[in-house]
Amino acid sequence: MIATTHCFRCGGLLVPDYSGEGYARLTILKCVNCGRTPPGGASEPSKAAVSRWANSRQARQIPRHQSRIGRPAPPFRLMAVMNGEPMYLHSTRYRRRWVVLCFPGRLGLMERMVLDRQEHLFARADTALLVVAPDDLVADDPWARTSGPLSVPLLIDPMKRLARLYGVKHDVVAGRCHTFAIDPDNHVRFHHAHPLTVRSMEALRRRLSPRDVGTARRIVMSR
């Protein structure tokens, strides 16, 4: 795919489109001057264009979690619970893979069942699904280890450090999940706030289609 940095009509800088449906899509760009999109509406911005956008006045005016898009994903090393066992997880473990990082507003039995099922579906596409616990849990908490089926890694972030790095506040909209997609180059591709349901997770998985994931994997492997 050819990298496009400027509008084909007015020459303005192309930036990720955060409005409407384009907000959660992977490759939709829009001109900052005339608002037009490239032919076909899909193109990949170059690293130089992403850098210029991240440092621009427009980027500084948007909410913090949106400005994370196009930037490197913050590294982490956190306690986690996976299949009922506590362990440490480091972000380098998922290097060169797609990662879907979820910050659920709550994590009841229904949400845990949805995540447990989706983990297997994401794994088929070689995509890691990680969940950050919304409550002040500790790794040896009996609830975290035994409450309901949960094979997806549950990251324990009691100080909310990782949530702050992504600009997520769980008390803003109770019950909504903030999901970030991180590409194999460790850049945040998009952010989406949604109810944690089977339908919303399936829509997210469709955005990470085998074509998109396969293309990114081939680019990474060729370097």
PDB file of C-alpha atoms in Angstrom:
ATOM      1  CA  MET A   1       0.000   0.000   0.000  1.00  0.00           C
ATOM      2  CA  ILE A   2       1.377   3.398  -0.977  1.00  0.00           C
ATOM      3  CA  ALA A   3       2.016   5.791   1.901  1.00  0.00           C
ATOM      4  CA  THR A   4       0.101   9.043   1.452  1.00  0.00           C
ATOM      5  CA  THR A   5       1.016  12.147   3.440  1.00  0.00           C
ATOM      6  CA  HIS A   6      -0.735  15.057   1.679  1.00  0.00           C
ATOM      7  CA  CYS A   7      -4.125  15.758   0.136  1.00  0.00           C
ATOM      8  CA  PHE A   8      -4.354  15.081  -3.587  1.00  0.00           C
ATOM      9  CA  ARG A   9      -6.351  18.304  -4.110  1.00  0.00           C
ATOM     10  CA  CYS A  10      -5.103  21.052  -1.807  1.00  0.00           C
ATOM     11  CA  GLY A  11      -1.824  19.561  -0.585  1.00  0.00           C
ATOM     12  CA  GLY A  12      -2.846  19.705   3.084  1.00  0.00           C
ATOM     13  CA  LEU A  13      -1.552  17.214   5.636  1.00  0.00           C
ATOM     14  CA  LEU A  14      -3.540  13.975   5.931  1.00  0.00           C
ATOM     15  CA  VAL A  15      -4.281  12.921   9.512  1.00  0.00           C
ATOM     16  CA  PRO A  16      -6.323  10.100  11.103  1.00  0.00           C
ATOM     17  CA  ASP A  17     -10.053  10.839  11.081  1.00  0.00           C
ATOM     18  CA  TYR A  18     -11.512  10.780  14.609  1.00  0.00           C
ATOM     19  CA  SER A  19     -15.061  11.790  13.688  1.00  0.00           C
ATOM     20  CA  GLY A  20     -18.028   9.437  13.332  1.00  0.00           C
ATOM     21  CA  GLU A  21     -17.326   5.947  12.100  1.00  0.00           C
ATOM     22  CA  GLY A  22     -13.855   6.941  10.994  1.00  0.00           C
ATOM     23  CA  TYR A  23     -12.820   7.316  14.636  1.00  0.00           C
ATOM     24  CA  ALA A  24     -12.521   3.575  15.154  1.00  0.00           C
ATOM     25  CA  ARG A  25     -11.369   2.550  11.675  1.00  0.00           C
ATOM     26  CA  LEU A  26      -7.801   1.549  11.006  1.00  0.00           C
ATOM     27  CA  THR A  27      -6.868   3.421   7.822  1.00  0.00           C
ATOM     28  CA  ILE A  28      -9.252   6.339   7.266  1.00  0.00           C
ATOM     29  CA  LEU A  29      -7.430   9.644   6.729  1.00  0.00           C
ATOM     30  CA  LYS A  30      -8.722  13.177   6.255  1.00  0.00           C
ATOM     31  CA  CYS A  31      -7.148  16.430   5.078  1.00  0.00           C
ATOM     32  CA  VAL A  32      -6.788  19.043   7.843  1.00  0.00           C
ATOM     33  CA  ASN A  33      -7.551  21.839   5.345  1.00  0.00           C
ATOM     34  CA  CYS A  34     -10.399  20.731   3.079  1.00  0.00           C
ATOM     35  CA  GLY A  35     -11.630  17.643   4.929  1.00  0.00           C
ATOM     36  CA  ARG A  36     -11.330  15.359   1.888  1.00  0.00           C
ATOM     37  CA  THR A  37     -10.168  11.758   2.095  1.00  0.00           C
ATOM     38  CA  PRO A  38      -7.798  10.076  -0.392  1.00  0.00           C
ATOM     39  CA  PRO A  39      -9.330   8.194  -3.351  1.00  0.00           C
ATOM     40  CA  GLY A  40     -11.029   5.123  -1.943  1.00  0.00           C
ATOM     41  CA  GLY A  41     -10.861   6.585   1.549  1.00  0.00           C
ATOM     42  CA  ALA A  42      -8.083   4.264   2.720  1.00  0.00           C
ATOM     43  CA  SER A  43      -4.359   4.803   2.883  1.00  0.00           C
ATOM     44  CA  GLU A  44      -1.503   4.369   5.306  1.00  0.00           C
ATOM     45  CA  PRO A  45       0.181   7.523   6.637  1.00  0.00           C
ATOM     46  CA  SER A  46       3.975   7.575   6.602  1.00  0.00           C
ATOM     47  CA  LYS A  47       5.889   7.728   9.877  1.00  0.00           C
ATOM     48  CA  ALA A  48       6.849  11.331   9.090  1.00  0.00           C
ATOM     49  CA  ALA A  49       3.185  12.283   8.666  1.00  0.00           C
ATOM     50  CA  VAL A  50       2.244  10.581  11.927  1.00  0.00           C
ATOM     51  CA  SER A  51       5.052  12.410  13.728  1.00  0.00           C
ATOM     52  CA  ARG A  52       4.003  15.805  12.312  1.00  0.00           C
ATOM     53  CA  TRP A  53       0.396  15.136  13.290  1.00  0.00           C
ATOM     54  CA  ALA A  54       1.299  14.047  16.828  1.00  0.00           C
ATOM     55  CA  ASN A  55       3.198  17.313  17.394  1.00  0.00           C
ATOM     56  CA  SER A  56       0.663  19.576  15.707  1.00  0.00           C
ATOM     57  CA  ARG A  57      -1.691  22.055  17.386  1.00  0.00           C
ATOM     58  CA  GLN A  58      -4.707  19.995  16.253  1.00  0.00           C
ATOM     59  CA  ALA A  59      -3.369  16.921  18.052  1.00  0.00           C
ATOM     60  CA  ARG A  60      -2.794  18.854  21.275  1.00  0.00           C
ATOM     61  CA  GLN A  61      -6.402  20.064  21.243  1.00  0.00           C
ATOM     62  CA  ILE A  62      -7.998  16.597  21.124  1.00  0.00           C
ATOM     63  CA  PRO A  63      -8.506  14.406  24.220  1.00  0.00           C
ATOM     64  CA  ARG A  64      -5.435  12.644  25.552  1.00  0.00           C
ATOM     65  CA  HIS A  65      -6.543   9.114  24.681  1.00  0.00           C
ATOM     66  CA  GLN A  66      -7.078  10.156  21.045  1.00  0.00           C
ATOM     67  CA  SER A  67      -3.628  11.763  20.797  1.00  0.00           C
ATOM     68  CA  ARG A  68      -2.145   8.384  21.760  1.00  0.00           C
ATOM     69  CA  ILE A  69      -3.136   7.127  18.294  1.00  0.00           C
ATOM     70  CA  GLY A  70      -0.095   6.907  16.040  1.00  0.00           C
ATOM     71  CA  ARG A  71       2.302   7.023  18.986  1.00  0.00           C
ATOM     72  CA  PRO A  72       4.263   4.110  20.492  1.00  0.00           C
ATOM     73  CA  ALA A  73       2.260   2.066  22.979  1.00  0.00           C
ATOM     74  CA  PRO A  74       3.404   2.598  26.588  1.00  0.00           C
ATOM     75  CA  PRO A  75       5.421  -0.375  27.897  1.00  0.00           C
ATOM     76  CA  PHE A  76       4.256  -2.188  31.007  1.00  0.00           C
ATOM     77  CA  ARG A  77       5.313  -4.856  33.486  1.00  0.00           C
ATOM     78  CA  LEU A  78       2.384  -5.821  35.689  1.00  0.00           C
ATOM     79  CA  MET A  79       1.140  -8.637  37.832  1.00  0.00           C
ATOM     80  CA  ALA A  80      -1.497 -10.648  36.012  1.00  0.00           C
ATOM     81  CA  VAL A  81      -3.805 -13.612  36.485  1.00  0.00           C
ATOM     82  CA  MET A  82      -4.124 -16.111  33.644  1.00  0.00           C
ATOM     83  CA  ASN A  83      -6.060 -19.367  33.952  1.00  0.00           C
ATOM     84  CA  GLY A  84      -6.235 -18.789  37.694  1.00  0.00           C
ATOM     85  CA  GLU A  85      -2.471 -18.460  38.188  1.00  0.00           C
ATOM     86  CA  PRO A  86      -0.662 -15.228  39.160  1.00  0.00           C
ATOM     87  CA  MET A  87       2.343 -14.182  37.083  1.00  0.00           C
ATOM     88  CA  TYR A  88       4.215 -11.168  35.786  1.00  0.00           C
ATOM     89  CA  LEU A  89       3.518 -10.026  32.237  1.00  0.00           C
ATOM     90  CA  HIS A  90       5.786  -7.717  30.250  1.00  0.00           C
ATOM     91  CA  SER A  91       4.723  -5.895  27.110  1.00  0.00           C
ATOM     92  CA  THR A  92       7.771  -7.284  25.260  1.00  0.00           C
ATOM     93  CA  ARG A  93       6.156 -10.708  25.413  1.00  0.00           C
ATOM     94  CA  TYR A  94       3.729  -9.559  22.688  1.00  0.00           C
ATOM     95  CA  ARG A  95       6.280  -7.937  20.403  1.00  0.00           C
ATOM     96  CA  ARG A  96       5.650  -8.381  16.646  1.00  0.00           C
ATOM     97  CA  ARG A  97       1.997  -9.256  17.244  1.00  0.00           C
ATOM     98  CA  TRP A  98      -1.301  -7.442  17.145  1.00  0.00           C
ATOM     99  CA  VAL A  99      -2.490  -6.642  20.671  1.00  0.00           C
ATOM    100  CA  VAL A 100      -6.011  -5.666  21.725  1.00  0.00           C
ATOM    101  CA  LEU A 101      -5.891  -3.959  25.130  1.00  0.00           C
ATOM    102  CA  CYS A 102      -9.235  -3.615  26.941  1.00  0.00           C
ATOM    103  CA  PHE A 103     -10.060  -1.379  29.899  1.00  0.00           C
ATOM    104  CA  PRO A 104     -13.556  -2.564  30.923  1.00  0.00           C
ATOM    105  CA  GLY A 105     -15.632  -0.303  33.138  1.00  0.00           C
ATOM    106  CA  ARG A 106     -16.795  -3.329  35.092  1.00  0.00           C
ATOM    107  CA  LEU A 107     -15.992  -7.014  35.030  1.00  0.00           C
ATOM    108  CA  GLY A 108     -18.995  -9.052  36.080  1.00  0.00           C
ATOM    109  CA  LEU A 109     -19.855 -12.609  35.146  1.00  0.00           C
ATOM    110  CA  MET A 110     -21.345 -11.693  31.751  1.00  0.00           C
ATOM    111  CA  GLU A 111     -18.344  -9.567  30.773  1.00  0.00           C
ATOM    112  CA  ARG A 112     -15.979 -12.352  31.799  1.00  0.00           C
ATOM    113  CA  MET A 113     -17.858 -14.861  29.654  1.00  0.00           C
ATOM    114  CA  VAL A 114     -17.701 -12.534  26.639  1.00  0.00           C
ATOM    115  CA  LEU A 115     -13.957 -12.011  27.047  1.00  0.00           C
ATOM    116  CA  ASP A 116     -13.262 -15.698  27.590  1.00  0.00           C
ATOM    117  CA  ARG A 117     -14.967 -16.594  24.325  1.00  0.00           C
ATOM    118  CA  GLN A 118     -13.374 -13.753  22.376  1.00  0.00           C
ATOM    119  CA  GLU A 119      -9.870 -14.676  23.533  1.00  0.00           C
ATOM    120  CA  HIS A 120      -9.958 -17.897  21.515  1.00  0.00           C
ATOM    121  CA  LEU A 121     -11.308 -16.109  18.431  1.00  0.00           C
ATOM    122  CA  PHE A 122      -8.629 -13.425  18.566  1.00  0.00           C
ATOM    123  CA  ALA A 123      -5.951 -16.084  19.091  1.00  0.00           C
ATOM    124  CA  ARG A 124      -6.907 -17.678  15.768  1.00  0.00           C
ATOM    125  CA  ALA A 125      -5.839 -14.436  14.076  1.00  0.00           C
ATOM    126  CA  ASP A 126      -2.583 -14.395  16.080  1.00  0.00           C
ATOM    127  CA  THR A 127      -3.879 -11.428  18.080  1.00  0.00           C
ATOM    128  CA  ALA A 128      -3.334 -11.151  21.826  1.00  0.00           C
ATOM    129  CA  LEU A 129      -6.315 -10.002  23.898  1.00  0.00           C
ATOM    130  CA  LEU A 130      -5.375  -8.402  27.222  1.00  0.00           C
ATOM    131  CA  VAL A 131      -7.736  -7.054  29.876  1.00  0.00           C
ATOM    132  CA  VAL A 132      -6.866  -4.519  32.571  1.00  0.00           C
ATOM    133  CA  ALA A 133      -8.813  -5.114  35.783  1.00  0.00           C
ATOM    134  CA  PRO A 134     -11.111  -2.150  36.534  1.00  0.00           C
ATOM    135  CA  ASP A 135     -11.033  -2.665  40.303  1.00  0.00           C
ATOM    136  CA  ASP A 136      -8.266  -2.441  42.893  1.00  0.00           C
ATOM    137  CA  LEU A 137      -7.512  -6.146  42.743  1.00  0.00           C
ATOM    138  CA  VAL A 138      -4.338  -7.907  43.777  1.00  0.00           C
ATOM    139  CA  ALA A 139      -2.980 -11.021  42.119  1.00  0.00           C
ATOM    140  CA  ASP A 140      -3.729 -13.275  45.099  1.00  0.00           C
ATOM    141  CA  ASP A 141      -7.321 -12.041  45.426  1.00  0.00           C
ATOM    142  CA  PRO A 142      -9.543 -15.160  45.480  1.00  0.00           C
ATOM    143  CA  TRP A 143     -12.125 -13.383  43.296  1.00  0.00           C
ATOM    144  CA  ALA A 144      -9.545 -12.648  40.609  1.00  0.00           C
ATOM    145  CA  ARG A 145      -8.386 -16.271  40.599  1.00  0.00           C
ATOM    146  CA  THR A 146     -11.653 -18.193  40.832  1.00  0.00           C
ATOM    147  CA  SER A 147     -14.605 -15.991  39.816  1.00  0.00           C
ATOM    148  CA  GLY A 148     -15.907 -17.340  36.538  1.00  0.00           C
ATOM    149  CA  PRO A 149     -14.059 -18.676  33.489  1.00  0.00           C
ATOM    150  CA  LEU A 150     -11.373 -16.296  32.248  1.00  0.00           C
ATOM    151  CA  SER A 151      -8.523 -17.552  30.094  1.00  0.00           C
ATOM    152  CA  VAL A 152      -7.612 -14.073  28.861  1.00  0.00           C
ATOM    153  CA  PRO A 153      -4.741 -12.457  30.824  1.00  0.00           C
ATOM    154  CA  LEU A 154      -6.119 -10.122  33.500  1.00  0.00           C
ATOM    155  CA  LEU A 155      -3.633  -7.330  34.214  1.00  0.00           C
ATOM    156  CA  ILE A 156      -3.616  -5.966  37.763  1.00  0.00           C
ATOM    157  CA  ASP A 157      -3.074  -2.203  37.794  1.00  0.00           C
ATOM    158  CA  PRO A 158      -4.039  -1.060  41.321  1.00  0.00           C
ATOM    159  CA  MET A 159      -2.392   2.366  40.972  1.00  0.00           C
ATOM    160  CA  LYS A 160      -4.140   2.920  37.592  1.00  0.00           C
ATOM    161  CA  ARG A 161      -0.787   3.859  36.046  1.00  0.00           C
ATOM    162  CA  LEU A 162      -1.444   2.114  32.729  1.00  0.00           C
ATOM    163  CA  ALA A 163      -4.955   3.560  32.584  1.00  0.00           C
ATOM    164  CA  ARG A 164      -3.579   7.081  33.076  1.00  0.00           C
ATOM    165  CA  LEU A 165      -1.004   6.559  30.318  1.00  0.00           C
ATOM    166  CA  TYR A 166      -3.856   5.744  27.934  1.00  0.00           C
ATOM    167  CA  GLY A 167      -6.068   8.541  29.282  1.00  0.00           C
ATOM    168  CA  VAL A 168      -8.759   6.141  30.517  1.00  0.00           C
ATOM    169  CA  LYS A 169     -10.992   7.088  33.440  1.00  0.00           C
ATOM    170  CA  HIS A 170     -13.300   4.293  34.525  1.00  0.00           C
ATOM    171  CA  ASP A 171     -15.625   6.606  36.445  1.00  0.00           C
ATOM    172  CA  VAL A 172     -16.499   8.755  33.393  1.00  0.00           C
ATOM    173  CA  VAL A 173     -18.904   6.313  31.775  1.00  0.00           C
ATOM    174  CA  ALA A 174     -19.592   3.348  34.037  1.00  0.00           C
ATOM    175  CA  GLY A 175     -19.816   0.056  32.241  1.00  0.00           C
ATOM    176  CA  ARG A 176     -18.162   1.159  28.993  1.00  0.00           C
ATOM    177  CA  CYS A 177     -15.016  -0.535  27.741  1.00  0.00           C
ATOM    178  CA  HIS A 178     -12.111   1.413  26.264  1.00  0.00           C
ATOM    179  CA  THR A 179     -10.254  -0.740  23.741  1.00  0.00           C
ATOM    180  CA  PHE A 180      -6.953   0.038  22.040  1.00  0.00           C
ATOM    181  CA  ALA A 181      -5.446  -1.845  19.089  1.00  0.00           C
ATOM    182  CA  ILE A 182      -1.643  -1.993  18.953  1.00  0.00           C
ATOM    183  CA  ASP A 183       0.059  -3.045  15.734  1.00  0.00           C
ATOM    184  CA  PRO A 184       3.166  -5.279  15.401  1.00  0.00           C
ATOM    185  CA  ASP A 185       5.339  -2.144  15.255  1.00  0.00           C
ATOM    186  CA  ASN A 186       4.077  -1.255  18.762  1.00  0.00           C
ATOM    187  CA  HIS A 187       2.050   1.765  17.634  1.00  0.00           C
ATOM    188  CA  VAL A 188      -1.496   2.423  18.795  1.00  0.00           C
ATOM    189  CA  ARG A 189      -3.707   2.132  15.713  1.00  0.00           C
ATOM    190  CA  PHE A 190      -7.091   3.137  17.126  1.00  0.00           C
ATOM    191  CA  HIS A 191      -9.174   3.580  20.255  1.00  0.00           C
ATOM    192  CA  HIS A 192     -12.822   2.676  20.666  1.00  0.00           C
ATOM    193  CA  ALA A 193     -15.220   3.197  23.598  1.00  0.00           C
ATOM    194  CA  HIS A 194     -18.044   0.655  23.545  1.00  0.00           C
ATOM    195  CA  PRO A 195     -20.224  -1.594  25.704  1.00  0.00           C
ATOM    196  CA  LEU A 196     -18.520  -4.907  26.406  1.00  0.00           C
ATOM    197  CA  THR A 197     -20.806  -7.195  24.410  1.00  0.00           C
ATOM    198  CA  VAL A 198     -20.351 -10.028  21.927  1.00  0.00           C
ATOM    199  CA  ARG A 199     -21.536  -7.776  19.104  1.00  0.00           C
ATOM    200  CA  SER A 200     -19.060  -4.989  19.833  1.00  0.00           C
ATOM    201  CA  MET A 201     -16.145  -7.407  20.168  1.00  0.00           C
ATOM    202  CA  GLU A 202     -17.053  -9.127  16.905  1.00  0.00           C
ATOM    203  CA  ALA A 203     -17.097  -5.733  15.173  1.00  0.00           C
ATOM    204  CA  LEU A 204     -13.657  -5.049  16.601  1.00  0.00           C
ATOM    205  CA  ARG A 205     -12.374  -8.404  15.371  1.00  0.00           C
ATOM    206  CA  ARG A 206     -13.651  -7.666  11.863  1.00  0.00           C
ATOM    207  CA  ARG A 207     -11.597  -4.467  11.814  1.00  0.00           C
ATOM    208  CA  LEU A 208      -8.567  -6.642  12.501  1.00  0.00           C
ATOM    209  CA  SER A 209      -9.326  -8.783   9.462  1.00  0.00           C
ATOM    210  CA  PRO A 210      -6.885 -11.474   8.291  1.00  0.00           C
ATOM    211  CA  ARG A 211      -5.980  -9.219   5.349  1.00  0.00           C
ATOM    212  CA  ASP A 212      -4.962  -6.312   7.590  1.00  0.00           C
ATOM    213  CA  VAL A 213      -3.171  -8.515  10.106  1.00  0.00           C
ATOM    214  CA  GLY A 214      -1.434 -10.496   7.363  1.00  0.00           C
ATOM    215  CA  THR A 215      -0.260  -7.348   5.582  1.00  0.00           C
ATOM    216  CA  ALA A 216       1.194  -5.920   8.783  1.00  0.00           C
ATOM    217  CA  ARG A 217       2.894  -9.228   9.565  1.00  0.00           C
ATOM    218  CA  ARG A 218       4.514  -9.392   6.119  1.00  0.00           C
ATOM    219  CA  ILE A 219       5.819  -5.834   6.466  1.00  0.00           C
ATOM    220  CA  VAL A 220       7.330  -6.619   9.877  1.00  0.00           C
ATOM    221  CA  MET A 221       8.874  -9.918   8.780  1.00  0.00           C
ATOM    222  CA  SER A 222      10.503  -8.281   5.739  1.00  0.00           C
ATOM    223  CA  ARG A 223      12.517  -5.876   7.893  1.00  0.00           C
TER     224      ARG A 223
END
